[in-house]
Structure formats: C-alpha cells, structure tokens
mmCIF file of C-alpha atoms in Angstrom:
data_model
loop_
_atom_site.group_PDB
_atom_site.id
_atom_site.type_symbol
_atom_site.label_atom_id
_atom_site.label_comp_id
_atom_site.label_asym_id
_atom_site.label_seq_id
_atom_site.Cartn_x
_atom_site.Cartn_y
_atom_site.Cartn_z
ATOM 1 C CA MET A 1 8.081 -9.040 -19.732
ATOM 2 C CA ALA A 2 8.903 -10.867 -22.984
ATOM 3 C CA VAL A 3 10.155 -13.866 -21.017
ATOM 4 C CA LEU A 4 7.000 -14.075 -18.899
ATOM 5 C CA GLU A 5 4.801 -13.703 -21.972
ATOM 6 C CA SER A 6 6.650 -16.570 -23.653
ATOM 7 C CA PHE A 7 4.885 -18.954 -21.244
ATOM 8 C CA SER A 8 1.423 -20.030 -22.389
ATOM 9 C CA ILE A 9 -1.308 -21.254 -20.072
ATOM 10 C CA ASP A 10 -0.433 -24.875 -20.925
ATOM 11 C CA ASP A 11 3.318 -24.548 -20.365
ATOM 12 C CA GLY A 12 4.862 -26.111 -17.293
ATOM 13 C CA VAL A 13 8.591 -25.969 -17.948
ATOM 14 C CA LEU A 14 10.321 -24.320 -20.908
ATOM 15 C CA SER A 15 13.904 -25.000 -21.917
ATOM 16 C CA LEU A 16 16.447 -22.243 -22.396
ATOM 17 C CA ALA A 17 16.399 -22.884 -26.140
ATOM 18 C CA GLU A 18 12.597 -22.657 -26.334
ATOM 19 C CA ILE A 19 12.490 -19.405 -24.352
ATOM 20 C CA GLY A 20 15.159 -18.026 -26.667
ATOM 21 C CA ARG A 21 13.166 -19.071 -29.738
ATOM 22 C CA ARG A 22 9.965 -17.478 -28.440
ATOM 23 C CA THR A 23 11.546 -14.219 -27.273
ATOM 24 C CA GLY A 24 14.199 -13.775 -29.936
ATOM 25 C CA MET A 25 16.706 -12.641 -27.292
ATOM 26 C CA PRO A 26 20.436 -13.184 -27.836
ATOM 27 C CA LYS A 27 21.704 -16.095 -25.756
ATOM 28 C CA GLY A 28 24.006 -13.993 -23.566
ATOM 29 C CA THR A 29 21.287 -11.455 -22.792
ATOM 30 C CA LEU A 30 18.769 -14.212 -22.116
ATOM 31 C CA HIS A 31 21.112 -15.907 -19.629
ATOM 32 C CA ARG A 32 21.430 -12.665 -17.635
ATOM 33 C CA VAL A 33 17.688 -11.945 -17.723
ATOM 34 C CA LEU A 34 16.789 -15.469 -16.608
ATOM 35 C CA ALA A 35 19.329 -15.366 -13.770
ATOM 36 C CA ASP A 36 17.877 -12.073 -12.520
ATOM 37 C CA MET A 37 14.323 -13.433 -12.714
ATOM 38 C CA VAL A 38 15.286 -16.536 -10.755
ATOM 39 C CA THR A 39 16.877 -14.329 -8.080
ATOM 40 C CA VAL A 40 13.622 -12.414 -7.533
ATOM 41 C CA ARG A 41 11.523 -15.606 -7.783
ATOM 42 C CA LEU A 42 9.678 -14.657 -10.962
ATOM 43 C CA LEU A 43 11.058 -17.897 -12.400
ATOM 44 C CA GLU A 44 12.219 -21.177 -10.889
ATOM 45 C CA ARG A 45 15.132 -23.199 -12.311
ATOM 46 C CA THR A 46 14.464 -26.895 -12.875
ATOM 47 C CA GLU A 47 16.561 -29.751 -14.261
ATOM 48 C CA SER A 48 15.029 -29.312 -17.708
ATOM 49 C CA GLY A 49 14.556 -25.551 -17.872
ATOM 50 C CA TYR A 50 12.466 -22.838 -16.239
ATOM 51 C CA ARG A 51 8.944 -22.488 -14.879
ATOM 52 C CA LEU A 52 6.982 -19.550 -13.520
ATOM 53 C CA GLY A 53 7.982 -18.705 -9.951
ATOM 54 C CA GLY A 54 6.053 -18.425 -6.728
ATOM 55 C CA HIS A 55 6.445 -14.653 -6.554
ATOM 56 C CA LEU A 56 4.102 -14.287 -9.528
ATOM 57 C CA PHE A 57 1.403 -16.126 -7.593
ATOM 58 C CA GLU A 58 1.993 -13.869 -4.592
ATOM 59 C CA LEU A 59 1.722 -10.769 -6.788
ATOM 60 C CA GLY A 60 -1.483 -12.095 -8.340
ATOM 61 C CA MET A 61 -2.985 -12.737 -4.931
ATOM 62 C CA ARG A 62 -1.990 -9.245 -3.775
ATOM 63 C CA ALA A 63 -3.586 -7.698 -6.865
ATOM 64 C CA SER A 64 -6.788 -9.657 -6.212
ATOM 65 C CA VAL A 65 -6.880 -8.512 -2.585
ATOM 66 C CA GLU A 66 -6.270 -4.888 -3.579
ATOM 67 C CA ARG A 67 -9.063 -5.013 -6.186
ATOM 68 C CA SER A 68 -11.452 -6.330 -3.545
ATOM 69 C CA LEU A 69 -10.336 -3.619 -1.125
ATOM 70 C CA LEU A 70 -10.907 -0.921 -3.734
ATOM 71 C CA GLU A 71 -14.381 -2.236 -4.609
ATOM 72 C CA VAL A 72 -15.411 -2.005 -0.974
ATOM 73 C CA ALA A 73 -13.639 1.256 -0.131
ATOM 74 C CA ILE A 74 -14.596 3.485 -3.067
ATOM 75 C CA PRO A 75 -18.238 4.151 -2.009
ATOM 76 C CA PHE A 76 -17.138 5.097 1.521
ATOM 77 C CA LEU A 77 -14.378 7.364 0.185
ATOM 78 C CA GLU A 78 -16.695 9.032 -2.326
ATOM 79 C CA GLU A 79 -19.225 9.743 0.415
ATOM 80 C CA LEU A 80 -16.479 11.124 2.661
ATOM 81 C CA ASN A 81 -15.160 13.318 -0.134
ATOM 82 C CA ALA A 82 -18.643 14.592 -1.047
ATOM 83 C CA ARG A 83 -19.335 15.533 2.563
ATOM 84 C CA ILE A 84 -15.995 17.089 3.526
ATOM 85 C CA HIS A 85 -14.861 18.420 0.121
ATOM 86 C CA GLU A 86 -11.226 17.583 0.796
ATOM 87 C CA THR A 87 -8.831 15.032 -0.690
ATOM 88 C CA VAL A 88 -9.208 11.458 0.545
ATOM 89 C CA HIS A 89 -6.738 8.594 0.131
ATOM 90 C CA LEU A 90 -6.620 4.828 0.516
ATOM 91 C CA GLY A 91 -3.182 3.324 1.076
ATOM 92 C CA VAL A 92 -1.514 0.028 1.917
ATOM 93 C CA LEU A 93 1.877 -0.919 3.286
ATOM 94 C CA ASP A 94 4.593 -2.238 0.973
ATOM 95 C CA GLY A 95 7.906 -2.632 2.736
ATOM 96 C CA THR A 96 8.718 0.716 4.305
ATOM 97 C CA ASP A 97 6.514 2.656 1.882
ATOM 98 C CA VAL A 98 2.863 3.568 1.561
ATOM 99 C CA VAL A 99 1.352 2.696 -1.823
ATOM 100 C CA TYR A 100 -1.699 4.797 -2.689
ATOM 101 C CA LEU A 101 -4.458 2.646 -4.187
ATOM 102 C CA THR A 102 -6.772 5.568 -4.853
ATOM 103 C CA LYS A 103 -7.031 9.316 -4.359
ATOM 104 C CA ILE A 104 -10.188 11.388 -4.694
ATOM 105 C CA GLY A 105 -9.670 15.141 -4.904
ATOM 106 C CA GLY A 106 -11.937 17.687 -3.321
ATOM 107 C CA ARG A 107 -13.330 20.930 -4.713
ATOM 108 C CA ARG A 108 -10.583 22.550 -2.648
ATOM 109 C CA GLN A 109 -7.996 19.901 -3.519
ATOM 110 C CA ALA A 110 -4.804 20.171 -1.500
ATOM 111 C CA SER A 111 -1.420 20.120 -3.190
ATOM 112 C CA ALA A 112 -0.502 16.640 -1.959
ATOM 113 C CA PRO A 113 2.556 14.758 -3.263
ATOM 114 C CA SER A 114 0.530 11.531 -3.426
ATOM 115 C CA ARG A 115 -0.710 9.941 -6.664
ATOM 116 C CA ILE A 116 -2.554 6.724 -7.455
ATOM 117 C CA GLY A 117 0.011 3.927 -7.569
ATOM 118 C CA GLY A 118 2.640 6.229 -6.089
ATOM 119 C CA ARG A 119 4.751 5.690 -2.998
ATOM 120 C CA MET A 120 5.739 7.719 0.025
ATOM 121 C CA PRO A 121 7.907 6.745 3.014
ATOM 122 C CA VAL A 122 5.850 5.592 5.985
ATOM 123 C CA HIS A 123 7.412 7.983 8.490
ATOM 124 C CA CYS A 124 6.210 11.227 6.889
ATOM 125 C CA THR A 125 2.538 10.584 6.079
ATOM 126 C CA ALA A 126 -0.545 10.087 8.231
ATOM 127 C CA ILE A 127 -1.458 6.876 6.395
ATOM 128 C CA GLY A 128 2.104 5.620 6.701
ATOM 129 C CA LYS A 129 2.300 6.288 10.421
ATOM 130 C CA THR A 130 -1.073 4.595 10.910
ATOM 131 C CA LEU A 131 0.094 1.462 9.109
ATOM 132 C CA LEU A 132 3.485 1.459 10.812
ATOM 133 C CA ALA A 133 1.886 1.830 14.249
ATOM 134 C CA HIS A 134 -0.008 -1.416 13.642
ATOM 135 C CA ALA A 135 2.770 -3.282 11.798
ATOM 136 C CA ASP A 136 4.862 -6.083 13.247
ATOM 137 C CA ARG A 137 7.709 -5.093 15.531
ATOM 138 C CA SER A 138 10.431 -6.102 13.082
ATOM 139 C CA LEU A 139 9.224 -3.562 10.518
ATOM 140 C CA ARG A 140 8.860 -0.847 13.140
ATOM 141 C CA ASP A 141 12.395 -1.529 14.334
ATOM 142 C CA ARG A 142 13.713 -1.421 10.754
ATOM 143 C CA VAL A 143 12.147 1.984 10.125
ATOM 144 C CA LEU A 144 13.179 3.357 13.518
ATOM 145 C CA SER A 145 16.768 2.260 12.952
ATOM 146 C CA GLY A 146 16.835 5.001 10.336
ATOM 147 C CA PRO A 147 17.676 7.029 8.507
ATOM 148 C CA LEU A 148 14.443 9.049 8.453
ATOM 149 C CA PRO A 149 14.903 11.440 5.509
ATOM 150 C CA ALA A 150 13.449 14.929 5.848
ATOM 151 C CA HIS A 151 10.927 15.901 3.159
ATOM 152 C CA THR A 152 10.128 19.232 4.820
ATOM 153 C CA PRO A 153 11.452 21.091 7.877
ATOM 154 C CA ARG A 154 8.639 19.429 9.881
ATOM 155 C CA THR A 155 9.337 15.809 8.943
ATOM 156 C CA ILE A 156 9.996 13.655 12.008
ATOM 157 C CA VAL A 157 13.633 12.588 11.727
ATOM 158 C CA LEU A 158 14.332 11.525 15.335
ATOM 159 C CA PRO A 159 13.580 7.826 15.987
ATOM 160 C CA GLY A 160 12.578 8.481 19.595
ATOM 161 C CA THR A 161 10.022 11.098 18.581
ATOM 162 C CA LEU A 162 8.570 8.813 15.923
ATOM 163 C CA ARG A 163 8.425 5.872 18.350
ATOM 164 C CA THR A 164 6.463 7.944 20.873
ATOM 165 C CA GLN A 165 4.059 9.057 18.162
ATOM 166 C CA LEU A 166 3.555 5.485 16.891
ATOM 167 C CA ASP A 167 2.711 4.296 20.404
ATOM 168 C CA ARG A 168 0.107 7.047 20.700
ATOM 169 C CA ILE A 169 -1.349 6.225 17.279
ATOM 170 C CA ALA A 170 -1.667 2.543 18.184
ATOM 171 C CA ALA A 171 -3.465 3.464 21.404
ATOM 172 C CA GLU A 172 -5.767 6.156 19.979
ATOM 173 C CA GLY A 173 -6.457 4.696 16.534
ATOM 174 C CA VAL A 174 -5.823 7.927 14.644
ATOM 175 C CA ALA A 175 -2.752 9.593 13.119
ATOM 176 C CA TYR A 176 -1.982 13.135 12.044
ATOM 177 C CA GLU A 177 0.436 14.745 9.651
ATOM 178 C CA PHE A 178 1.335 18.401 9.970
ATOM 179 C CA GLU A 179 3.317 19.474 6.885
ATOM 180 C CA GLU A 180 5.636 16.467 7.182
ATOM 181 C CA SER A 181 5.436 15.243 3.559
ATOM 182 C CA ALA A 182 4.777 18.579 1.851
ATOM 183 C CA PRO A 183 4.623 22.209 3.003
ATOM 184 C CA GLY A 184 1.097 23.427 3.615
ATOM 185 C CA LEU A 185 -0.456 19.937 3.811
ATOM 186 C CA VAL A 186 -2.117 18.443 6.900
ATOM 187 C CA CYS A 187 -3.885 15.077 7.217
ATOM 188 C CA VAL A 188 -5.769 12.785 9.547
ATOM 189 C CA ALA A 189 -5.810 8.998 9.023
ATOM 190 C CA ALA A 190 -7.378 5.888 10.527
ATOM 191 C CA PRO A 191 -6.725 2.156 10.064
ATOM 192 C CA VAL A 192 -8.953 -0.210 8.092
ATOM 193 C CA ARG A 193 -9.301 -3.530 9.902
ATOM 194 C CA GLU A 194 -10.460 -6.790 8.347
ATOM 195 C CA ALA A 195 -11.389 -8.840 11.416
ATOM 196 C CA ASP A 196 -8.502 -7.994 13.769
ATOM 197 C CA THR A 197 -5.884 -7.253 11.099
ATOM 198 C CA VAL A 198 -5.044 -3.790 9.780
ATOM 199 C CA VAL A 199 -5.032 -4.178 5.988
ATOM 200 C CA ALA A 200 -5.032 -0.527 4.889
ATOM 201 C CA ALA A 201 -5.588 3.037 6.048
ATOM 202 C CA ILE A 202 -7.542 6.021 4.780
ATOM 203 C CA SER A 203 -6.874 9.715 5.204
ATOM 204 C CA ILE A 204 -8.387 13.136 4.673
ATOM 205 C CA ALA A 205 -5.900 15.794 3.547
ATOM 206 C CA GLY A 206 -6.278 19.534 3.257
ATOM 207 C CA ALA A 207 -4.407 22.803 3.139
ATOM 208 C CA SER A 208 -3.033 23.876 6.510
ATOM 209 C CA HIS A 209 -4.523 27.378 6.313
ATOM 210 C CA ARG A 210 -8.111 26.058 6.236
ATOM 211 C CA PHE A 211 -8.238 22.358 7.178
ATOM 212 C CA HIS A 212 -8.260 21.304 10.828
ATOM 213 C CA PRO A 213 -7.630 17.537 10.939
ATOM 214 C CA GLU A 214 -8.669 17.204 14.591
ATOM 215 C CA SER A 215 -12.204 18.223 13.573
ATOM 216 C CA HIS A 216 -12.560 15.233 11.235
ATOM 217 C CA VAL A 217 -11.458 12.345 13.456
ATOM 218 C CA ALA A 218 -14.986 10.951 13.783
ATOM 219 C CA SER A 219 -15.539 11.077 10.019
ATOM 220 C CA VAL A 220 -12.333 9.307 9.042
ATOM 221 C CA ARG A 221 -12.820 6.681 11.756
ATOM 222 C CA ALA A 222 -16.407 6.007 10.684
ATOM 223 C CA ALA A 223 -15.405 5.535 7.049
ATOM 224 C CA ALA A 224 -12.468 3.284 7.971
ATOM 225 C CA ASP A 225 -14.668 1.215 10.276
ATOM 226 C CA GLY A 226 -17.325 0.912 7.564
ATOM 227 C CA ILE A 227 -14.790 -0.354 5.036
ATOM 228 C CA GLY A 228 -13.369 -2.803 7.567
ATOM 229 C CA ALA A 229 -16.781 -4.139 8.585
ATOM 230 C CA THR A 230 -17.751 -4.688 4.947
ATOM 231 C CA LEU A 231 -14.469 -6.478 4.200
ATOM 232 C CA THR A 232 -14.959 -8.701 7.246
ATOM 233 C CA ARG A 233 -18.526 -9.614 6.257
ATOM 234 C CA ARG A 234 -17.436 -10.364 2.693
ATOM 235 C CA ALA A 235 -14.582 -12.580 3.892
ATOM 236 C CA ARG A 236 -16.924 -14.536 6.166
ATOM 237 C CA MET A 237 -19.439 -15.027 3.366
ATOM 238 C CA LEU A 238 -16.733 -16.300 1.014
ATOM 239 C CA ALA A 239 -15.440 -18.648 3.702
ATOM 240 C CA SER A 240 -18.951 -20.040 4.318
ATOM 241 C CA PRO A 241 -20.667 -20.059 0.900
ATOM 242 C CA GLY A 242 -23.393 -22.439 2.062
ATOM 243 C CA SER A 243 -24.450 -20.406 5.082
#
C-alpha cells in the first residue's frame, strides 16, 4: 500500500530511487515488493522507472460497477427481507468463488456462513450455483474438473451430479441449496441480468426446519428481475444522455 500511495495524482512514472525516498523502504525490500507488484499488474515497469498498472484501473472499474449494483439492489432486498423475514444476499462471481456484496438478516436470521465481503466456493451455495450455471464454459469446466471440497455431508462433490444440476438451473432460472454450505441452512437463488448478461445473483436463506425454499421461487425471481430491469434502464440512460 505504501508504494501505491507514493504516487500522486500528477505522477506518471517514478524512479526506483524516488519510490524509495517516498516510502522509506530498504532497497532490497523495495526491489522484491516492486517485482511482486509488476507480476500482478499493479505496477508497470518502464525504461525510466514504474507507473501504476492496468489492474488498478480494472479494480476501480469493478468497484464502481459493484457500487452501482448495490445502489439498485438494496431497496429490492430490503423489501424482500421485510416481507419474508429471512436472510437475503447479493453476490457476484470472482474466479471460482462467490463474493457477498451485502447480507440483510431476518428476524429469524439463519446461521449462514456468509458475511459481507466474504467468499464461498461456487459449488456449495445457491448463489454460486446460479452464477456458475450462467458462466462461460471454460469456468464451468474448471470447477467441474475438481476437486469439489465437502463443507457438509450434503455438499455436492461429484462433478457429474453438479453438471446435471447446473444444466437444470440454467434452464429453470432458479437454484437451491439444501445444507450444502452449512448444516441446517437452505436457500433459493435467482440470477440478476443486466440486458442479457448475468451480473449477480440474489438468494433467500433460512433454517431447514422452518424455511421451504420452493415456496419462495416467485419472490426471489421477482426481486432479481426488478434489480436487473433497473440496471438495464440505468445503463441505457447513461449510454444515451441526450435522449
């Protein structure tokens, strides 16, 4: 972080010596840190020094998109939570994980392993299976090539079983989890589409002894569709500011 903060808004390229002066890092340590940052594209090496890398721009764009998604989704999720009184989630895909952007607990909040900003593997959550079912084939193949670690005795660990379930989810537009990420937790999830692209998924989660996910398919679909329609309208308005 010290290296990134050494760049001011007016800096294009900084020399090794200047970065060292601004950070106070020993030269040997600084060499290793800079090499690692170049490897992950946080910095780019030039003939005269270093400049901020393209990955920072990508991360900034992702953060902007996620903020916009949250702004749109929160009212729908709050309404869903107020009506159903169970835990609702919004999640996005990051590699082979789900990242939870928000979580709103119900009066009868389930003991879910999720947390805001936390991660779970895609194969053992309803949101994860929803996103994976609509992901590109290369990612599906990577997940299905395993291993599929068991989080509970009911986690799907057989690639063939997961593949069949993903095909059904893609066709039906809804995914379930039955105690696959945590004992006693069941969920139902639906994809959020901006235009024709799945950008996120939402879920309702509850305790298995009282919550019946099949009874809430219409509710989770309606909320997901509402979020998606609002995102699509907003994107079109931004693309055509004069219309």
